CSV table of C-alpha atoms in Angstrom, one decimal:
chain,number,residue,atom,x,y,z
A,15,MET,CA,97.9,103.8,115.8
A,16,GLU,CA,96.5,104.4,119.3
A,17,LEU,CA,93.1,102.7,120.3
A,18,GLN,CA,90.6,104.6,121.5
A,19,GLY,CA,88.5,103.3,124.6
A,20,GLY,CA,86.8,99.7,124.7
A,21,GLU,CA,88.5,99.0,121.2
A,22,ALA,CA,91.3,96.3,122.8
A,23,GLU,CA,88.3,94.1,123.9
A,24,MET,CA,86.2,94.8,121.0
A,25,ILE,CA,89.5,93.6,119.0
A,26,TYR,CA,90.1,90.8,121.2
A,27,ALA,CA,87.2,89.3,121.3
A,28,GLU,CA,86.6,89.4,117.1
A,29,VAL,CA,90.1,87.6,116.8
A,30,GLU,CA,88.9,85.3,119.6
A,31,GLY,CA,85.7,84.5,117.1
A,32,VAL,CA,87.5,84.3,113.7
A,33,LEU,CA,90.0,82.0,115.5
A,34,GLN,CA,87.4,79.7,116.7
A,35,ARG,CA,86.0,79.3,113.4
A,36,HIS,CA,89.3,78.5,111.5
A,37,GLY,CA,91.0,76.9,113.7
A,38,LEU,CA,94.6,76.7,114.8
A,39,GLU,CA,96.7,76.0,111.8
A,40,ARG,CA,99.4,78.3,110.4
A,41,GLU,CA,98.0,77.4,106.6
A,42,LYS,CA,94.6,79.1,107.8
A,43,LEU,CA,96.5,82.7,108.2
A,44,ILE,CA,95.3,84.1,105.2
A,45,PRO,CA,92.0,83.5,105.5
A,46,ILE,CA,92.3,84.5,109.5
A,47,LEU,CA,93.5,87.9,108.4
A,48,GLN,CA,91.2,88.3,105.9
A,49,ASP,CA,88.0,87.8,108.2
A,50,VAL,CA,89.5,89.8,111.1
A,51,GLN,CA,89.9,92.9,108.3
A,52,SER,CA,86.5,92.3,106.9
A,53,LYS,CA,85.3,92.6,111.0
A,54,LEU,CA,87.2,95.3,112.1
A,55,GLY,CA,88.0,97.2,108.8
A,56,TYR,CA,92.2,97.0,109.0
A,57,LEU,CA,94.4,94.6,110.8
A,58,PRO,CA,95.5,96.2,114.3
A,59,LYS,CA,98.8,95.3,115.4
A,60,GLU,CA,96.8,93.8,118.8
A,61,ALA,CA,95.1,91.0,116.6
A,62,MET,CA,98.1,90.5,114.5
A,63,GLN,CA,100.0,89.8,117.8
A,64,GLN,CA,96.7,87.8,119.4
A,65,ILE,CA,97.1,85.7,116.0
A,66,SER,CA,100.4,84.6,116.2
A,67,GLU,CA,100.4,83.5,119.6
A,68,ALA,CA,97.1,81.4,118.8
A,69,LEU,CA,98.9,79.9,116.0
A,70,ARG,CA,102.3,79.4,117.4
A,71,ILE,CA,104.3,81.1,114.7
A,72,PRO,CA,106.3,84.2,115.1
A,73,GLU,CA,104.6,87.6,114.8
A,74,VAL,CA,107.1,89.1,112.5
A,75,ASP,CA,105.8,86.1,110.0
A,76,VAL,CA,101.8,87.9,110.4
A,77,TYR,CA,103.3,91.3,109.6
A,78,SER,CA,105.2,89.9,106.9
A,79,VAL,CA,102.2,88.5,105.3
A,80,GLY,CA,99.9,91.3,106.2
A,81,THR,CA,102.2,93.8,104.4
A,82,PHE,CA,103.0,91.9,101.8
A,83,TYR,CA,99.1,91.5,100.3
A,84,ASN,CA,97.9,95.0,99.0
A,85,GLN,CA,94.3,93.5,100.3
A,86,PHE,CA,95.4,94.0,104.0
A,87,ARG,CA,95.3,97.7,105.3
A,88,LEU,CA,97.1,97.8,108.8
A,89,ASN,CA,95.5,101.4,109.7
A,90,PRO,CA,92.0,101.8,110.3
A,91,PRO,CA,90.1,103.5,107.6
A,92,GLY,CA,89.1,107.4,108.2
A,93,LYS,CA,85.6,108.9,108.8
A,94,HIS,CA,86.3,110.3,105.2
A,95,GLN,CA,88.6,108.5,102.9
A,96,ILE,CA,90.8,110.1,99.8
A,97,LYS,CA,91.7,108.0,97.4
A,98,VAL,CA,93.8,109.4,94.9
A,99,CYS,CA,94.3,108.2,91.4
A,100,MET,CA,97.8,107.5,90.2
A,101,GLY,CA,97.0,105.5,87.1
A,102,THR,CA,98.9,106.5,84.0
A,103,ALA,CA,97.0,109.8,82.7
A,104,CYS,CA,96.7,110.7,86.3
A,105,HIS,CA,100.4,110.2,87.0
A,106,MET,CA,101.3,112.5,83.9
A,107,MET,CA,98.8,115.4,85.0
A,108,GLY,CA,100.9,115.6,88.4
A,109,GLY,CA,98.9,112.4,90.4
A,110,HIS,CA,101.8,112.4,92.6
A,111,ILE,CA,101.7,116.6,93.6
A,112,ILE,CA,98.3,116.3,94.9
A,113,LEU,CA,98.8,112.9,96.7
A,114,GLU,CA,101.9,114.9,97.9
A,115,SER,CA,99.6,118.0,99.0
A,116,PHE,CA,97.3,115.5,101.0
A,117,GLU,CA,100.4,114.2,102.8
A,118,ARG,CA,101.7,117.5,103.7
A,119,ARG,CA,98.2,119.2,104.8
A,120,LEU,CA,97.2,116.3,106.9
A,121,GLY,CA,100.8,115.5,108.3
A,122,ILE,CA,100.3,111.4,107.4
A,123,LYS,CA,101.8,108.9,104.9
A,124,GLU,CA,100.5,107.6,102.1
A,125,GLY,CA,98.2,104.5,103.5
A,126,GLU,CA,97.6,106.0,106.6
A,127,THR,CA,95.1,107.6,109.0
A,128,THR,CA,95.2,111.0,110.8
A,129,PRO,CA,95.4,110.5,114.7
A,130,ASP,CA,91.8,112.0,115.1
A,131,ARG,CA,90.3,109.3,112.5
A,132,GLU,CA,89.2,112.3,110.5
A,133,PHE,CA,91.1,110.9,107.2
A,134,SER,CA,92.7,108.1,105.5
A,135,LEU,CA,94.8,108.5,102.5
A,136,GLU,CA,95.3,105.9,99.9
A,137,ARG,CA,96.8,105.7,96.1
A,138,VAL,CA,94.5,103.9,93.8
A,139,ALA,CA,95.2,102.9,90.2
A,140,CYS,CA,92.7,104.3,87.7
A,141,VAL,CA,89.5,105.5,88.8
A,142,GLY,CA,88.2,105.4,84.7
A,143,CYS,CA,87.9,108.8,84.3
A,144,CYS,CA,91.0,109.4,82.8
A,145,ALA,CA,89.7,112.7,81.4
A,146,LEU,CA,89.2,114.2,84.5
A,147,ALA,CA,93.0,114.1,85.5
A,148,PRO,CA,94.2,114.3,88.1
A,149,VAL,CA,91.5,112.8,89.9
A,150,VAL,CA,90.6,112.1,94.0
A,151,VAL,CA,87.9,110.2,95.1
A,152,VAL,CA,87.0,111.5,98.4
A,153,ASP,CA,84.6,108.9,99.9
A,154,GLU,CA,82.2,108.6,96.7
A,155,LYS,CA,82.5,111.6,95.2
A,156,VAL,CA,85.1,112.4,92.3
A,157,GLU,CA,86.9,115.4,92.2
A,158,ALA,CA,88.1,116.5,89.0
A,159,LYS,CA,91.4,118.3,87.5
A,160,VAL,CA,92.4,118.6,91.3
A,161,SER,CA,95.2,121.0,92.1
A,162,PRO,CA,97.3,121.7,95.3
A,163,ILE,CA,94.6,124.8,95.6
A,164,ARG,CA,91.7,122.8,95.2
A,165,VAL,CA,93.2,120.0,97.5
A,166,ASP,CA,93.0,123.0,100.3
A,167,GLY,CA,89.7,123.5,99.2
A,168,ILE,CA,88.2,119.9,99.8
A,169,LEU,CA,89.7,119.7,103.0
A,170,LEU,CA,88.8,123.2,104.0
A,171,ALA,CA,85.2,122.1,103.1
A,172,PHE,CA,85.0,119.3,105.5
A,173,GLU,CA,86.5,121.2,108.4
A,174,ILE,CA,83.5,123.9,108.0
A,175,GLU,CA,81.1,120.9,108.0
A,176,SER,CA,82.5,119.3,111.0
A,177,LYS,CA,82.4,123.0,112.8
A,178,LYS,CA,78.4,123.7,111.3
A,179,SER,CA,77.2,119.9,112.9
A,180,GLY,CA,79.1,121.4,115.8
A,181,GLU,CA,77.3,124.2,116.0
A,182,ILE,CA,74.1,122.6,115.3
A,183,GLU,CA,74.4,120.4,117.8
A,184,LYS,CA,75.2,122.9,120.2
A,185,LEU,CA,71.8,124.6,119.1
A,186,VAL,CA,69.9,122.0,119.8
A,187,GLU,CA,71.5,121.1,123.1
A,188,GLU,CA,70.5,124.9,123.9
A,189,GLU,CA,67.0,124.1,122.7
A,190,GLY,CA,66.5,121.3,125.0
A,191,ARG,CA,67.5,123.3,127.9
A,192,THR,CA,65.0,126.1,127.3
A,193,GLN,CA,62.4,124.3,127.0
B,30,MET,CA,126.3,72.4,96.0
B,31,ALA,CA,129.7,71.5,94.2
B,32,LEU,CA,131.8,73.9,96.3
B,33,ASP,CA,133.1,71.2,98.1
B,34,ASN,CA,134.8,70.4,94.9
B,35,GLY,CA,137.0,73.4,94.7
B,36,ILE,CA,134.9,75.3,91.6
B,37,TYR,CA,133.1,77.9,92.8
B,38,ILE,CA,130.0,79.1,92.1
B,39,PRO,CA,128.7,82.9,93.0
B,40,HIS,CA,126.3,82.5,95.4
B,41,LEU,CA,124.6,84.8,98.5
B,42,CYS,CA,121.8,83.1,99.9
B,43,GLY,CA,122.4,79.6,100.3
B,44,LEU,CA,122.9,78.1,103.8
B,45,ARG,CA,124.1,74.3,104.3
B,46,GLU,CA,122.0,73.9,106.9
B,47,SER,CA,118.6,75.1,105.4
B,48,GLU,CA,117.2,71.9,103.3
B,49,ARG,CA,114.9,74.3,101.0
B,50,PRO,CA,117.3,76.6,99.4
B,51,ALA,CA,115.7,80.5,99.3
B,52,ALA,CA,117.2,80.7,95.5
B,53,SER,CA,116.3,84.3,96.1
B,54,CYS,CA,120.0,85.9,95.0
B,55,ARG,CA,119.7,84.6,91.4
B,56,LEU,CA,123.4,84.3,91.0
B,57,CYS,CA,124.1,80.6,90.8
B,58,PHE,CA,123.1,79.9,87.3
B,59,VAL,CA,124.5,77.1,85.6
B,60,GLU,CA,124.0,74.6,82.1
B,61,VAL,CA,123.3,71.5,82.8
B,62,GLU,CA,123.6,69.4,79.8
B,63,GLY,CA,120.1,67.9,78.7
B,64,LEU,CA,118.1,71.1,80.3
B,65,PRO,CA,117.2,73.4,77.7
B,66,ASN,CA,117.8,76.6,80.3
B,67,PRO,CA,120.1,77.3,83.0
B,68,VAL,CA,118.9,76.9,86.2
B,69,THR,CA,119.9,77.8,90.0
B,70,ALA,CA,122.7,75.0,90.9
B,71,CYS,CA,121.4,75.8,94.7
B,72,THR,CA,118.1,74.0,93.7
B,73,LEU,CA,119.0,71.1,91.6
B,74,PRO,CA,120.2,68.4,93.4
B,75,VAL,CA,123.2,66.5,91.6
B,76,SER,CA,122.6,63.3,90.2
B,77,GLU,CA,125.1,60.4,88.6
B,78,GLY,CA,126.4,61.6,85.0
B,79,MET,CA,125.0,65.0,85.3
B,80,ILE,CA,127.4,67.7,82.9
B,81,VAL,CA,127.2,71.2,84.6
B,82,HIS,CA,129.1,74.0,83.2
B,83,THR,CA,129.3,76.8,85.5
B,84,ARG,CA,130.6,79.2,83.0
B,85,THR,CA,128.9,79.8,79.4
B,86,PRO,CA,127.6,83.1,77.6
B,87,ARG,CA,123.8,82.2,78.7
B,88,VAL,CA,125.2,82.0,82.1
B,89,ASP,CA,127.6,85.0,82.0
B,90,ARG,CA,125.0,86.9,80.8
B,91,LEU,CA,122.6,85.9,83.7
B,92,VAL,CA,124.7,86.6,86.3
B,93,ARG,CA,126.2,90.0,85.0
B,94,THR,CA,122.8,91.7,85.2
B,95,GLY,CA,121.6,89.7,88.0
B,96,PHE,CA,124.8,91.1,90.0
B,97,GLU,CA,124.4,94.4,88.8
B,98,LEU,CA,120.5,94.4,89.9
B,99,LEU,CA,121.7,93.6,93.3
B,100,LEU,CA,124.4,96.6,93.1
B,101,SER,CA,121.5,99.0,91.8
B,102,ASN,CA,119.9,99.2,95.2
B,103,HIS,CA,123.2,98.5,97.3
B,104,ARG,CA,125.1,101.3,98.8
B,105,LEU,CA,128.2,101.1,97.0
B,106,ARG,CA,130.6,103.0,99.3
B,107,CYS,CA,133.4,100.0,99.9
B,108,GLY,CA,135.9,102.1,101.5
B,109,LYS,CA,133.6,102.9,104.4
B,110,CYS,CA,131.9,99.4,104.6
B,111,GLU,CA,132.9,97.7,107.3
B,112,LYS,CA,132.6,94.3,105.5
B,113,ASN,CA,135.1,95.9,102.9
B,114,GLU,CA,137.9,93.0,102.1
B,115,ASN,CA,135.6,90.6,103.6
B,116,CYS,CA,132.3,90.7,101.6
B,117,GLU,CA,130.4,88.1,99.2
B,118,LEU,CA,129.9,90.9,96.5
B,119,GLN,CA,133.4,91.9,96.2
B,120,LYS,CA,134.5,88.1,96.4
B,121,ILE,CA,132.3,87.5,93.2
B,122,ALA,CA,133.1,90.6,91.5
B,123,ARG,CA,136.9,89.5,91.8
B,124,GLU,CA,135.8,86.0,90.7
B,125,ARG,CA,133.7,86.5,87.7
B,126,GLY,CA,135.5,90.1,86.5
B,127,LEU,CA,132.5,91.8,87.5
B,128,LYS,CA,132.8,95.9,88.3
B,129,LEU,CA,131.4,96.8,91.4
B,130,ARG,CA,129.6,99.7,90.0
B,131,LEU,CA,126.8,100.2,87.7
B,132,SER,CA,127.2,100.4,84.1
B,133,ARG,CA,123.8,100.0,82.7
B,134,LEU,CA,121.1,100.7,85.7
B,135,ARG,CA,120.3,103.8,87.4
B,136,PRO,CA,121.1,104.0,91.2
B,137,LEU,CA,118.0,103.2,93.0
B,138,THR,CA,119.6,103.8,96.5
B,139,THR,CA,117.5,105.9,98.8
B,140,GLU,CA,119.3,107.3,102.3
B,141,VAL,CA,117.6,105.3,104.5
B,142,PRO,CA,118.6,105.7,108.0
B,143,VAL,CA,121.1,103.0,109.6
B,144,ASP,CA,119.6,101.5,112.6
B,145,GLU,CA,121.7,101.8,115.7
B,146,SER,CA,119.4,100.7,117.9
B,147,PRO,CA,120.7,97.2,119.1
B,148,LYS,CA,123.5,97.5,121.2
B,149,THR,CA,126.0,95.2,120.1
B,150,PHE,CA,125.5,95.4,116.5
B,151,LYS,CA,124.0,97.7,113.7
B,152,TYR,CA,121.9,97.2,110.6
B,153,ASP,CA,122.0,99.1,107.6
B,154,PRO,CA,119.0,98.4,104.9
B,155,GLY,CA,120.5,100.2,102.5
B,156,ARG,CA,123.3,97.5,102.1
B,157,CYS,CA,121.1,94.6,102.2
B,158,VAL,CA,120.9,92.1,99.6
B,159,LEU,CA,117.7,90.3,100.3
B,160,CYS,CA,119.5,87.3,100.5
B,161,GLY,CA,117.3,85.9,103.4
B,162,MET,CA,120.2,84.2,105.6
B,163,CYS,CA,119.5,86.4,108.8
B,164,VAL,CA,115.8,85.6,108.8
B,165,TRP,CA,116.5,82.2,108.5
B,166,VAL,CA,119.2,81.7,111.4
B,167,CYS,CA,116.7,83.9,113.3
B,168,HIS,CA,113.5,81.6,112.9
B,169,HIS,CA,115.8,78.0,112.5
B,170,GLN,CA,118.7,78.4,114.6
B,171,THR,CA,118.2,80.5,117.2
B,172,LYS,CA,114.0,80.0,117.1
B,173,VAL,CA,114.0,83.4,118.5
B,174,GLY,CA,111.7,84.6,115.4
B,175,ALA,CA,112.5,88.0,115.7
B,176,ILE,CA,113.2,89.5,112.3
B,177,GLY,CA,111.4,88.7,109.0
B,178,PHE,CA,110.5,89.8,105.4
B,179,ILE,CA,108.5,92.6,105.3
B,180,ARG,CA,106.7,94.5,102.2
B,181,ARG,CA,107.5,93.3,98.8
B,182,GLY,CA,108.8,94.8,95.5
B,183,ILE,CA,111.2,97.5,95.9
B,184,SER,CA,110.1,98.5,99.4
B,185,ARG,CA,110.7,94.9,100.8
B,186,LYS,CA,113.2,94.7,103.4
B,187,VAL,CA,113.9,93.0,106.9
B,188,ALA,CA,112.4,94.2,109.6
B,189,ALA,CA,111.4,93.4,113.3
B,190,PHE,CA,107.2,93.1,114.1
B,191,GLY,CA,105.8,96.8,112.8
B,192,ASP,CA,109.0,97.4,111.5
B,193,VAL,CA,110.1,99.4,115.0
B,194,PRO,CA,113.9,99.5,115.5
B,195,LEU,CA,115.5,96.4,116.3
B,196,GLY,CA,116.4,97.5,119.8
B,197,GLU,CA,112.9,97.4,120.9
B,198,SER,CA,111.9,94.0,119.3
B,199,ARG,CA,112.1,90.6,120.5
B,200,CYS,CA,115.7,90.6,119.3
B,201,THR,CA,117.8,89.2,121.9
B,202,GLU,CA,121.3,90.2,119.8
B,203,CYS,CA,122.2,87.0,120.3
B,204,GLY,CA,124.6,88.3,116.9
B,205,GLU,CA,124.1,85.0,114.9
B,206,CYS,CA,122.5,86.9,111.9
B,207,VAL,CA,125.4,89.6,111.9
B,208,ARG,CA,128.0,86.2,111.3
B,209,VAL,CA,125.9,85.1,108.7
B,210,CYS,CA,125.6,88.4,106.8
B,211,PRO,CA,127.2,88.3,103.4
B,212,VAL,CA,127.8,91.8,103.0
B,213,GLY,CA,127.8,94.9,105.2
B,214,ALA,CA,123.8,95.1,105.9
B,215,LEU,CA,124.3,93.7,109.1
B,216,THR,CA,127.7,94.5,111.3
B,217,PHE,CA,129.1,94.4,114.9
B,218,LYS,CA,129.8,97.8,116.7
B,219,GLU,CA,132.9,98.3,116.9
B,220,LYS,CA,134.1,97.8,120.2
B,221,PHE,CA,132.4,94.5,120.1
B,222,TRP,CA,133.9,93.1,117.1
B,223,GLY,CA,135.0,89.4,117.3
B,224,VAL,CA,132.7,88.6,120.0
């Protein structure tokens, strides 16, 4: 994942703060990773390298722990978070087909984020409304009985929305200029 | 281990130099009189008067199942493998009369690409048995620390930081991991044979 302007410095400062709070023993690795994730929302590569240097352990060991536990994510959360349910009922109703449609449409794999950071795609285990299977949770909204066509619809809605907000911004700008 | 006395116990992950056994291959089961269940021989220190049975029905069953589980995600094309005739899996199969093919389990092999990026060797994750010996020598003997285990469960594998090809990692290509690999996962490229 490419870092955006100023992000590298921000990551460095946050990780430095977390490291100072915890001390530099290797037993602290998991609490350190948890704190870094709660500050940054994910574990950037740069942060893991910085931690490995500070704790004097190979960087692959930090990566090993970061990829072992489900609580850690290695990609930044997108502006819109898409969670595809993979519970028993949704699986039976074709949840994996829905996940695949999202993967194809967004050009990313499950657990990843689009390069423009608009969407992140995740799989979750049961959202608790199995009668509506297959279910997708987009941000906080539950989408019921999703089909591959509905996947296109969901993404189209976001596209239109972002276009609209862009137009409104343009209008506001123009108004500001005429006044 | 009792290997010194000419008694063979199947094993993949044990390294003499390592003080704490990984006990990851689950093939060295033995039954010890006085213990209720079979135990892994690598984690049990020898003691005075201990009576160990290396072949009992329970042991054979555990080893047979463990071996088949290992084979279920091992790319079984021995004829094309550089380690053919020199492979620990083949040795165990011969010793215990096990077949190098699946009878009860479905194969789980996916066509994963072979990492050809290092100059002197190549890495085929599809043949890896996750014994961890390469990781151990990389960290404790050579002190390079380039490779480790990443992810878990079915997607667990040996890889470098960021899962980049080994040629782009901190790997120094010392070749120690290749020498220690019991199967055909890490092999020297042909022109570097015997280097």
